[in-house]
Tab-separated table of C-alpha atoms in Angstrom:
chain	number	residue	atom	x	y	z
A	193	UNK	CA	144.487	114.466	104.716
A	194	UNK	CA	143.266	117.901	104.681
A	195	UNK	CA	144.112	121.834	104.157
A	196	UNK	CA	146.677	121.570	101.606
A	197	UNK	CA	147.659	124.915	99.001
A	198	UNK	CA	146.405	123.984	95.889
A	199	UNK	CA	147.379	121.219	93.643
A	200	UNK	CA	146.587	118.305	91.280
A	201	UNK	CA	143.922	115.584	91.439
A	202	UNK	CA	142.080	112.479	89.221
A	203	UNK	CA	139.119	114.259	91.159
A	204	UNK	CA	137.888	117.728	92.027
A	205	UNK	CA	134.560	117.880	93.762
A	206	UNK	CA	132.719	120.786	94.970
A	207	UNK	CA	130.328	120.091	97.591
A	208	UNK	CA	130.567	116.797	100.744
A	209	UNK	CA	127.287	116.298	101.158
A	210	UNK	CA	125.185	113.138	99.851
A	211	UNK	CA	126.631	113.184	96.436
A	212	UNK	CA	129.654	114.520	96.686
A	213	UNK	CA	131.122	112.423	99.283
A	214	UNK	CA	129.745	109.172	97.977
A	215	UNK	CA	132.143	109.881	95.182
A	216	UNK	CA	135.015	110.802	97.552
A	217	UNK	CA	134.668	107.410	98.554
A	218	UNK	CA	134.276	105.096	95.798
A	219	UNK	CA	137.379	107.183	93.931
A	220	UNK	CA	139.389	106.578	96.991
A	221	UNK	CA	138.531	102.824	96.632
A	222	UNK	CA	139.606	102.595	92.595
A	223	UNK	CA	142.503	104.601	93.843
A	224	UNK	CA	141.722	107.686	92.772
A	225	UNK	CA	142.994	110.822	94.238
A	226	UNK	CA	140.150	113.404	95.284
A	227	UNK	CA	140.111	116.748	96.269
A	228	UNK	CA	136.423	117.426	98.530
A	229	UNK	CA	135.683	121.015	99.004
A	230	UNK	CA	133.470	122.001	100.898
A	231	UNK	CA	132.027	125.177	102.840
A	232	UNK	CA	130.236	123.786	105.441
A	233	UNK	CA	129.942	120.580	107.060
A	234	UNK	CA	130.956	117.307	105.991
A	235	UNK	CA	127.958	115.197	104.899
A	236	UNK	CA	125.807	117.785	104.090
A	237	UNK	CA	121.918	119.178	103.925
A	238	UNK	CA	120.949	115.489	104.392
A	239	UNK	CA	123.012	114.834	107.407
A	240	UNK	CA	123.002	118.624	109.061
A	241	UNK	CA	119.604	119.976	107.880
A	242	UNK	CA	117.642	117.644	106.505
A	243	UNK	CA	117.109	113.875	106.314
A	244	UNK	CA	118.641	112.558	109.661
A	245	UNK	CA	117.546	115.708	112.104
A	246	UNK	CA	113.620	115.562	110.635
A	247	UNK	CA	113.532	111.773	111.002
A	248	UNK	CA	114.780	112.257	114.483
A	249	UNK	CA	112.132	114.410	115.373
A	250	UNK	CA	110.054	112.167	113.684
A	251	UNK	CA	111.132	109.411	116.053
A	252	UNK	CA	110.535	111.400	118.860
A	253	UNK	CA	107.059	112.751	117.842
A	254	UNK	CA	105.955	109.129	117.402
A	255	UNK	CA	106.753	108.242	120.870
A	256	UNK	CA	104.475	110.970	122.147
A	257	UNK	CA	101.798	109.728	120.120
A	258	UNK	CA	102.219	105.684	121.305
A	259	UNK	CA	102.247	107.560	125.249
A	260	UNK	CA	99.191	109.546	124.535
A	261	UNK	CA	97.414	106.181	123.159
A	262	UNK	CA	99.111	103.725	125.845
A	263	UNK	CA	96.263	102.508	127.501
A	264	UNK	CA	93.983	101.120	124.394
A	265	UNK	CA	97.161	98.627	124.475
A	266	UNK	CA	96.499	98.123	128.107
A	267	UNK	CA	99.154	100.056	129.119
A	268	UNK	CA	98.771	103.158	131.622
A	269	UNK	CA	101.007	106.103	131.028
A	270	UNK	CA	100.690	110.226	131.218
A	271	UNK	CA	102.467	112.538	128.763
A	272	UNK	CA	103.838	114.629	131.016
A	273	UNK	CA	104.941	117.606	128.226
A	274	UNK	CA	107.831	118.043	125.898
A	275	UNK	CA	111.104	118.851	126.860
A	276	UNK	CA	112.532	120.551	123.443
A	277	UNK	CA	115.841	120.953	125.247
A	278	UNK	CA	115.996	117.303	125.039
A	279	UNK	CA	114.546	115.971	122.148
A	280	UNK	CA	116.448	118.606	120.527
A	281	UNK	CA	120.065	116.846	121.928
A	282	UNK	CA	118.720	113.384	121.250
A	283	UNK	CA	118.499	114.854	118.117
A	284	UNK	CA	121.817	116.987	117.403
A	285	UNK	CA	123.633	113.409	118.974
A	286	UNK	CA	122.619	111.545	116.737
A	287	UNK	CA	123.735	113.713	114.089
A	288	UNK	CA	126.878	114.224	116.052
A	289	UNK	CA	127.596	110.612	116.140
A	290	UNK	CA	127.147	110.368	112.488
A	291	UNK	CA	129.294	113.068	111.534
A	292	UNK	CA	132.128	111.684	113.722
A	293	UNK	CA	132.172	108.362	111.540
A	294	UNK	CA	132.000	110.166	108.621
A	295	UNK	CA	134.815	112.432	109.218
A	296	UNK	CA	136.692	109.974	110.757
A	297	UNK	CA	135.902	107.693	107.281
A	298	UNK	CA	136.697	111.171	104.917
A	299	UNK	CA	139.209	112.670	106.936
A	300	UNK	CA	142.070	109.348	107.346
A	301	UNK	CA	141.949	108.157	103.849
A	302	UNK	CA	145.263	108.913	102.011
A	303	UNK	CA	143.130	109.390	98.590
A	304	UNK	CA	140.700	111.926	99.418
A	305	UNK	CA	142.251	115.831	100.414
A	306	UNK	CA	140.055	117.844	102.263
A	307	UNK	CA	139.211	121.385	101.619
A	308	UNK	CA	136.737	123.793	103.919
A	309	UNK	CA	136.373	126.756	102.176
A	310	UNK	CA	133.799	128.126	99.591
A	311	UNK	CA	134.925	126.865	95.826
A	312	UNK	CA	133.901	128.232	92.571
A	313	UNK	CA	134.797	126.743	89.637
A	314	UNK	CA	137.319	129.225	87.884
A	315	UNK	CA	138.124	126.843	84.647
A	316	UNK	CA	136.956	123.714	82.859
A	317	UNK	CA	138.840	121.637	85.152
A	318	UNK	CA	139.971	124.503	88.044
A	319	UNK	CA	138.409	125.318	91.513
A	320	UNK	CA	139.450	127.811	93.491
A	321	UNK	CA	139.064	127.836	96.952
A	322	UNK	CA	140.828	131.339	99.208
A	323	UNK	CA	143.238	131.934	96.658
A	324	UNK	CA	144.173	128.304	96.119
A	325	UNK	CA	143.679	126.717	93.100
A	326	UNK	CA	142.313	122.872	93.025
A	327	UNK	CA	143.407	121.329	89.257
A	328	UNK	CA	141.194	117.684	88.261
A	329	UNK	CA	141.382	115.696	85.671
A	330	UNK	CA	137.947	115.311	86.489
A	331	UNK	CA	135.476	117.240	88.271
A	332	UNK	CA	131.555	116.774	89.846
A	333	UNK	CA	129.528	119.107	90.827
A	334	UNK	CA	127.768	118.205	93.783
A	335	UNK	CA	127.226	121.450	95.532
A	336	UNK	CA	123.405	120.381	96.611
A	337	UNK	CA	120.368	122.592	97.475
A	338	UNK	CA	118.801	125.181	99.310
A	339	UNK	CA	114.879	125.638	101.129
A	340	UNK	CA	113.211	127.533	98.632
A	341	UNK	CA	110.408	130.349	98.924
A	342	UNK	CA	108.024	132.192	97.392
A	343	UNK	CA	108.711	135.655	95.070
A	344	UNK	CA	107.598	138.427	97.636
A	345	UNK	CA	107.325	136.292	100.443
A	346	UNK	CA	110.246	137.157	103.515
A	347	UNK	CA	111.813	134.468	105.391
A	348	UNK	CA	112.890	135.605	109.243
A	349	UNK	CA	113.783	133.432	110.577
A	350	UNK	CA	111.311	133.927	113.401
A	351	UNK	CA	107.607	134.014	112.229
A	352	UNK	CA	108.269	133.397	108.683
A	353	UNK	CA	110.866	130.138	108.185
A	354	UNK	CA	111.846	127.212	106.693
A	355	UNK	CA	112.973	123.370	107.347
A	356	UNK	CA	116.180	124.804	108.706
A	357	UNK	CA	114.986	126.926	111.200
A	358	UNK	CA	112.221	124.601	112.531
A	359	UNK	CA	114.610	122.003	113.279
A	360	UNK	CA	116.238	124.312	115.416
A	361	UNK	CA	112.911	125.473	117.499
A	362	UNK	CA	113.473	125.815	121.441
A	363	UNK	CA	109.101	125.283	121.492
A	364	UNK	CA	107.012	123.698	120.098
A	365	UNK	CA	105.064	126.074	118.362
A	366	UNK	CA	101.433	126.716	119.788
A	367	UNK	CA	100.608	126.231	115.972
A	368	UNK	CA	101.724	126.831	112.963
A	369	UNK	CA	101.012	127.165	109.207
A	370	UNK	CA	103.140	124.871	106.561
A	371	UNK	CA	103.367	126.399	103.378
A	372	UNK	CA	103.392	123.141	100.692
A	373	UNK	CA	101.990	119.642	101.343
A	374	UNK	CA	104.352	117.785	99.671
A	375	UNK	CA	107.045	115.453	101.364
A	376	UNK	CA	108.767	118.098	103.629
A	377	UNK	CA	105.746	119.901	104.746
A	378	UNK	CA	103.378	116.969	105.702
A	379	UNK	CA	106.655	115.051	107.449
A	380	UNK	CA	106.722	118.551	110.029
A	381	UNK	CA	103.497	119.542	109.627
A	382	UNK	CA	102.814	115.615	111.318
A	383	UNK	CA	105.840	115.936	114.187
A	384	UNK	CA	104.227	119.529	114.934
A	385	UNK	CA	100.712	118.355	115.472
A	386	UNK	CA	102.261	114.797	117.542
A	387	UNK	CA	103.837	117.357	119.551
A	388	UNK	CA	101.246	118.998	120.752
A	389	UNK	CA	100.598	122.524	117.964
A	390	UNK	CA	97.396	123.142	115.746
A	391	UNK	CA	98.884	122.933	112.557
A	392	UNK	CA	97.243	123.806	109.224
A	393	UNK	CA	98.298	122.894	105.577
A	394	UNK	CA	98.463	125.122	102.487
A	395	UNK	CA	98.453	123.599	99.217
A	396	UNK	CA	97.768	124.994	95.728
A	397	UNK	CA	97.802	121.910	94.007
A	398	UNK	CA	94.452	119.786	93.914
A	399	UNK	CA	95.661	117.292	96.527
A	400	UNK	CA	98.864	116.670	99.432
A	401	UNK	CA	102.297	114.843	98.351
A	402	UNK	CA	100.489	115.480	94.853
A	403	UNK	CA	103.681	113.656	92.627
A	404	UNK	CA	102.050	110.103	95.040
A	405	UNK	CA	99.637	108.132	93.367
A	406	UNK	CA	95.978	110.070	93.605
A	407	UNK	CA	94.656	106.737	95.997
A	408	UNK	CA	97.905	107.529	98.178
A	409	UNK	CA	96.958	111.452	98.564
A	410	UNK	CA	93.686	110.286	99.299
A	411	UNK	CA	94.602	108.064	101.939
A	412	UNK	CA	96.839	110.273	103.315
A	413	UNK	CA	94.467	113.332	103.463
A	414	UNK	CA	91.659	110.597	105.650
A	415	UNK	CA	94.551	109.788	107.890
A	416	UNK	CA	94.716	113.783	108.575
A	417	UNK	CA	91.362	114.547	109.208
A	418	UNK	CA	91.139	111.536	111.586
A	419	UNK	CA	94.613	113.174	113.650
A	420	UNK	CA	92.779	116.486	113.109
A	421	UNK	CA	95.766	118.212	110.893
A	422	UNK	CA	93.965	121.378	108.955
A	423	UNK	CA	94.724	121.286	105.366
A	424	UNK	CA	93.542	123.318	102.682
A	425	UNK	CA	94.977	122.252	98.607
A	426	UNK	CA	93.436	123.404	95.605
A	427	UNK	CA	93.936	127.184	96.852
A	428	UNK	CA	96.939	128.827	95.840
A	429	UNK	CA	99.157	131.385	98.872
A	430	UNK	CA	98.463	135.311	98.165
A	431	UNK	CA	100.352	136.661	100.857
A	432	UNK	CA	101.506	136.634	104.580
A	433	UNK	CA	101.061	139.302	107.024
A	434	UNK	CA	102.884	139.640	110.889
A	435	UNK	CA	99.944	139.801	113.091
A	436	UNK	CA	100.221	140.511	117.240
A	437	UNK	CA	101.086	137.345	118.450
A	438	UNK	CA	102.259	135.577	114.689
A	439	UNK	CA	101.002	135.099	111.192
A	440	UNK	CA	98.082	135.456	109.281
A	441	UNK	CA	97.899	133.703	105.248
A	442	UNK	CA	95.880	134.626	102.541
A	443	UNK	CA	94.772	131.986	100.051
A	444	UNK	CA	93.361	132.542	96.836
A	445	UNK	CA	89.456	133.595	97.445
A	446	UNK	CA	90.530	135.896	100.181
A	447	UNK	CA	90.439	133.023	103.444
A	448	UNK	CA	92.688	133.293	106.231
A	449	UNK	CA	94.810	131.676	108.651
A	450	UNK	CA	96.882	132.438	111.492
A	451	UNK	CA	99.458	131.150	113.839
A	452	UNK	CA	102.609	131.659	115.825
A	453	UNK	CA	104.464	130.893	112.842
A	454	UNK	CA	104.381	129.706	109.074
A	455	UNK	CA	106.938	127.173	108.094
A	456	UNK	CA	107.752	127.498	104.005
A	457	UNK	CA	108.388	124.125	102.518
A	458	UNK	CA	107.156	124.617	98.917
A	459	UNK	CA	110.749	122.663	97.727
A	460	UNK	CA	114.391	122.807	97.550
A	461	UNK	CA	116.397	124.998	94.686
A	462	UNK	CA	119.733	124.071	93.161
A	463	UNK	CA	122.515	125.020	94.908
A	464	UNK	CA	124.227	126.854	91.498
A	465	UNK	CA	124.595	130.620	91.167
A	466	UNK	CA	127.971	132.473	91.754
A	467	UNK	CA	130.116	129.487	91.550
A	468	UNK	CA	131.661	129.732	87.874
A	469	UNK	CA	129.390	126.803	86.347
A	470	UNK	CA	127.610	129.234	83.713
A	471	UNK	CA	131.273	131.379	82.650
A	472	UNK	CA	133.081	127.331	82.552
A	473	UNK	CA	129.875	126.841	79.936
A	474	UNK	CA	128.012	124.411	81.646
A	475	UNK	CA	124.178	124.661	81.163
A	476	UNK	CA	121.760	125.497	83.505
A	477	UNK	CA	118.246	125.346	83.284
A	478	UNK	CA	116.048	127.338	85.901
A	479	UNK	CA	118.994	126.769	88.002
A	480	UNK	CA	119.626	122.610	87.512
A	481	UNK	CA	122.655	121.423	85.781
A	482	UNK	CA	121.724	119.683	82.952
A	483	UNK	CA	123.739	116.000	81.977
A	484	UNK	CA	123.127	113.460	79.730
A	485	UNK	CA	121.957	110.158	81.161
A	486	UNK	CA	125.893	109.649	82.309
A	487	UNK	CA	125.559	112.407	84.195
A	488	UNK	CA	128.423	113.960	81.904
A	489	UNK	CA	127.530	117.967	81.283
A	490	UNK	CA	128.639	117.768	77.615
A	491	UNK	CA	131.540	120.703	79.483
A	492	UNK	CA	135.611	119.220	79.273
A	493	UNK	CA	135.480	116.016	82.084
A	494	UNK	CA	132.836	118.044	83.990
A	495	UNK	CA	130.261	116.074	85.934
A	496	UNK	CA	127.258	116.907	88.179
A	497	UNK	CA	125.449	114.604	90.703
A	498	UNK	CA	122.444	115.156	93.486
A	499	UNK	CA	119.896	118.405	94.020
A	500	UNK	CA	121.442	120.176	91.724
A	501	UNK	CA	120.912	117.740	88.983
A	502	UNK	CA	117.404	117.727	87.842
A	503	UNK	CA	115.153	114.921	89.425
A	504	UNK	CA	114.058	113.695	92.526
A	505	UNK	CA	116.139	115.573	95.327
A	506	UNK	CA	116.988	112.350	97.077
A	507	UNK	CA	119.600	112.142	99.114
A	508	UNK	CA	120.190	108.393	98.090
A	509	UNK	CA	119.829	109.722	94.924
A	510	UNK	CA	122.840	111.549	94.845
A	511	UNK	CA	125.171	108.683	96.875
A	512	UNK	CA	124.203	106.140	93.895
A	513	UNK	CA	124.488	109.542	91.479
A	514	UNK	CA	128.656	109.843	93.357
A	515	UNK	CA	129.056	106.485	93.030
A	516	UNK	CA	128.567	106.325	89.400
A	517	UNK	CA	130.254	108.504	88.421
A	518	UNK	CA	133.094	107.465	90.140
A	519	UNK	CA	133.189	104.057	88.302
A	520	UNK	CA	132.505	105.934	85.373
A	521	UNK	CA	135.248	107.997	85.350
A	522	UNK	CA	137.375	105.145	86.326
A	523	UNK	CA	136.782	103.171	83.326
A	524	UNK	CA	134.199	100.745	84.837
A	525	UNK	CA	131.246	101.636	82.790
A	526	UNK	CA	128.277	101.260	85.585
A	527	UNK	CA	124.977	100.779	83.660
A	528	UNK	CA	122.623	103.471	83.747
A	529	UNK	CA	120.785	104.961	87.177
A	530	UNK	CA	116.797	104.377	86.165
A	531	UNK	CA	115.474	106.941	88.081
A	532	UNK	CA	111.937	105.055	88.205
A	533	UNK	CA	113.707	102.697	90.217
A	534	UNK	CA	114.449	105.291	92.795
A	535	UNK	CA	112.656	104.363	96.187
A	536	UNK	CA	110.892	107.130	97.512
A	537	UNK	CA	109.544	107.443	101.236
A	538	UNK	CA	107.391	110.433	102.971
A	539	UNK	CA	107.935	109.746	106.574
A	540	UNK	CA	105.210	111.048	108.151
A	541	UNK	CA	102.109	109.122	110.268
A	542	UNK	CA	101.215	107.379	108.265
A	543	UNK	CA	103.916	106.569	106.294
A	544	UNK	CA	104.273	106.015	102.440
A	545	UNK	CA	106.812	104.178	100.255
A	546	UNK	CA	106.877	104.099	96.926
A	547	UNK	CA	108.391	102.582	93.710
A	548	UNK	CA	108.392	103.165	89.933
A	549	UNK	CA	105.070	104.110	87.872
A	550	UNK	CA	101.873	105.764	89.330
A	551	UNK	CA	98.919	104.475	87.735
A	552	UNK	CA	97.684	107.248	86.339
A	553	UNK	CA	101.738	107.318	84.565
A	554	UNK	CA	101.839	103.899	83.628
A	555	UNK	CA	98.736	104.486	81.728
A	556	UNK	CA	100.150	107.641	80.117
A	557	UNK	CA	102.941	105.181	78.879
A	558	UNK	CA	101.028	101.719	78.475
A	559	UNK	CA	97.794	103.118	77.797
A	560	UNK	CA	95.087	102.306	79.972
A	561	UNK	CA	93.695	98.907	78.510
A	562	UNK	CA	97.334	97.266	79.152
A	563	UNK	CA	97.749	98.562	83.010
A	564	UNK	CA	96.185	96.493	85.637
A	565	UNK	CA	96.128	97.464	90.192
A	566	UNK	CA	95.231	96.045	92.471
A	567	UNK	CA	94.257	97.428	96.158
A	568	UNK	CA	95.323	95.073	99.683
A	569	UNK	CA	94.120	96.935	102.582
A	570	UNK	CA	95.981	96.334	105.638
A	571	UNK	CA	93.279	95.269	107.282
A	572	UNK	CA	93.651	91.721	106.295
A	573	UNK	CA	97.073	92.541	107.821
A	574	UNK	CA	97.565	91.040	111.253
A	575	UNK	CA	100.860	93.376	112.002
A	576	UNK	CA	99.042	95.697	111.261
A	577	UNK	CA	95.446	95.052	113.764
A	578	UNK	CA	98.397	94.813	116.039
A	579	UNK	CA	99.760	98.178	115.220
A	580	UNK	CA	96.150	99.819	114.822
A	581	UNK	CA	97.685	101.319	111.579
A	582	UNK	CA	95.037	101.906	108.370
A	583	UNK	CA	96.536	101.630	104.645
A	584	UNK	CA	97.066	99.909	102.022
A	585	UNK	CA	99.726	98.360	99.521
A	586	UNK	CA	99.016	99.134	96.354
A	587	UNK	CA	100.354	97.265	93.047
A	588	UNK	CA	100.488	98.479	89.226
A	589	UNK	CA	100.791	96.120	86.424
A	590	UNK	CA	101.553	95.352	82.836
A	591	UNK	CA	98.970	92.963	81.906
A	592	UNK	CA	100.429	89.804	81.158
A	593	UNK	CA	103.588	91.544	82.188
A	594	UNK	CA	105.929	93.106	84.658
A	595	UNK	CA	105.410	95.227	88.355
A	596	UNK	CA	105.277	98.396	86.729
A	597	UNK	CA	104.248	100.062	90.551
A	598	UNK	CA	104.289	99.636	94.109
A	599	UNK	CA	103.063	102.099	96.019
A	600	UNK	CA	102.093	101.549	99.590
A	601	UNK	CA	100.741	103.801	103.256
A	602	UNK	CA	100.873	102.703	106.829
A	603	UNK	CA	102.956	101.863	110.074
A	604	UNK	CA	106.622	101.246	109.365
A	605	UNK	CA	106.139	101.535	105.308
A	606	UNK	CA	109.559	103.154	105.052
A	607	UNK	CA	110.966	99.424	106.167
A	608	UNK	CA	108.974	97.122	103.111
A	609	UNK	CA	110.273	99.639	100.298
A	610	UNK	CA	113.294	97.403	100.046
A	611	UNK	CA	111.672	94.858	98.864
A	612	UNK	CA	109.553	96.811	96.722
A	613	UNK	CA	112.442	98.041	95.025
A	614	UNK	CA	114.060	94.290	94.017
A	615	UNK	CA	110.499	93.616	92.678
A	616	UNK	CA	110.476	96.716	90.057
A	617	UNK	CA	114.152	97.028	89.527
A	618	UNK	CA	114.204	93.076	88.554
A	619	UNK	CA	111.268	93.498	86.278
A	620	UNK	CA	108.894	90.497	88.322
A	621	UNK	CA	106.322	89.526	87.251
A	622	UNK	CA	102.902	89.441	90.162
A	623	UNK	CA	102.639	85.422	90.041
A	624	UNK	CA	107.180	85.052	90.850
A	625	UNK	CA	107.060	87.309	93.843
A	626	UNK	CA	103.677	85.439	95.124
A	627	UNK	CA	105.722	82.070	95.526
A	628	UNK	CA	108.253	83.944	97.809
A	629	UNK	CA	107.252	83.275	101.862
A	630	UNK	CA	106.587	86.523	103.814
A	631	UNK	CA	107.458	85.863	107.113
A	632	UNK	CA	104.409	86.162	110.144
A	633	UNK	CA	102.653	88.248	111.316
A	634	UNK	CA	104.351	91.182	109.659
A	635	UNK	CA	103.826	94.445	108.046
A	636	UNK	CA	106.260	93.272	104.779
A	637	UNK	CA	103.335	89.915	104.464
A	638	UNK	CA	101.104	92.503	103.202
A	639	UNK	CA	103.311	93.103	100.027
A	640	UNK	CA	102.992	88.936	100.270
A	641	UNK	CA	99.902	89.210	99.847
A	642	UNK	CA	98.807	91.448	98.168
A	643	UNK	CA	101.046	89.609	94.779
A	644	UNK	CA	98.718	86.643	96.070
A	645	UNK	CA	95.745	88.729	94.998
A	646	UNK	CA	97.296	90.167	91.950
A	647	UNK	CA	98.026	86.864	90.675
A	648	UNK	CA	94.799	86.267	90.967
A	649	UNK	CA	94.584	83.872	94.858
A	650	UNK	CA	93.320	86.337	97.029
A	651	UNK	CA	93.458	84.620	100.705
A	652	UNK	CA	92.867	87.822	103.517
A	653	UNK	CA	92.079	90.507	100.721
A	654	UNK	CA	90.045	93.051	102.258
A	655	UNK	CA	88.426	95.641	100.413
């Protein structure tokens, strides 16, 4: 069903991104009636302006690198150039196919009413869209996030751009400044370098991907130096000026960097302004909706999920929260989501994948004397040698206790995070994981070898 003229539902959801649509689908399975409201496309940022299109670009970039480097594998190939129109066509095709599938799932569901339009919370149980009122016995706020900027930094969409603009570029810039060395920043730096741009990353914090384990940051910085991706850390951005051919950025100390474009990648802010949340008593802090551990706002039957709730801004987190709230409303009392148990992946080259606590966080929580770590270098892994990748698997454990964190960097590490997630969330002991047989030769085997070593029986361990 779609486009009704208001009505009453078991759940009214404001926002059809990962969190909103997951809540709608799970609620519909539980035979609850749902109104799903969004002013933009179903699927939200992740599908249209985030996860999916950026990873398609990263894959195209990987193909470019493989073509350039093919001779070291005995394959003679020549990179004749980058056809950005064709790259974008490939990227947009992936998005379109997924979007069509999602549309079908949602619009053909008898329990879901899709409403296209800008919604506003006008009562504790009502969202208004274009003068029509949708009343919910329960409300789920899932309005997502937007690309943040810095005070006084004007994004013009041409020379100073956000990730949304970067995804639509019809060319590879000859040079680029990436303002921000977090996930979005290092992914775009990686893409543009692979496609032929000169790239400089500017990060105010002391290291790239500062939320990751410090050893991961050091390895990424080594890899970026090897790839000739420039970066400057520990020096806050001060200003940007337009030049004849692009932009000039100034960082603390007066140092300047010039490039054709500057990507502003300083994080994402919650989309909560002017949606009526505060007027209905929903508490906001820095724009984020404050909830309890069961994602309830403390107001009526209003819940919140996804990027507007403080914590990791990840599509799969929002997806899990959407399912959780649907089940909570249905009375299933699902277990609370452990934020540390959510996998984190950065898809730059080399890939970063992590679970649980960093070494620093583990020591802060349990005490330095109660924490043990081990780094397994990929030099001892056969598949890593075949792929010619460098990196490591780092394990963090409680002494005589379970695994507290798994941190990985290297080619295809995103695909290893599934096992790492099970190890952490099931509170496995290293000795238990060491008993499991890992297929040879695979990147996954590196996890098995790391746990063998941490259990006191290292085999292919290279320091």
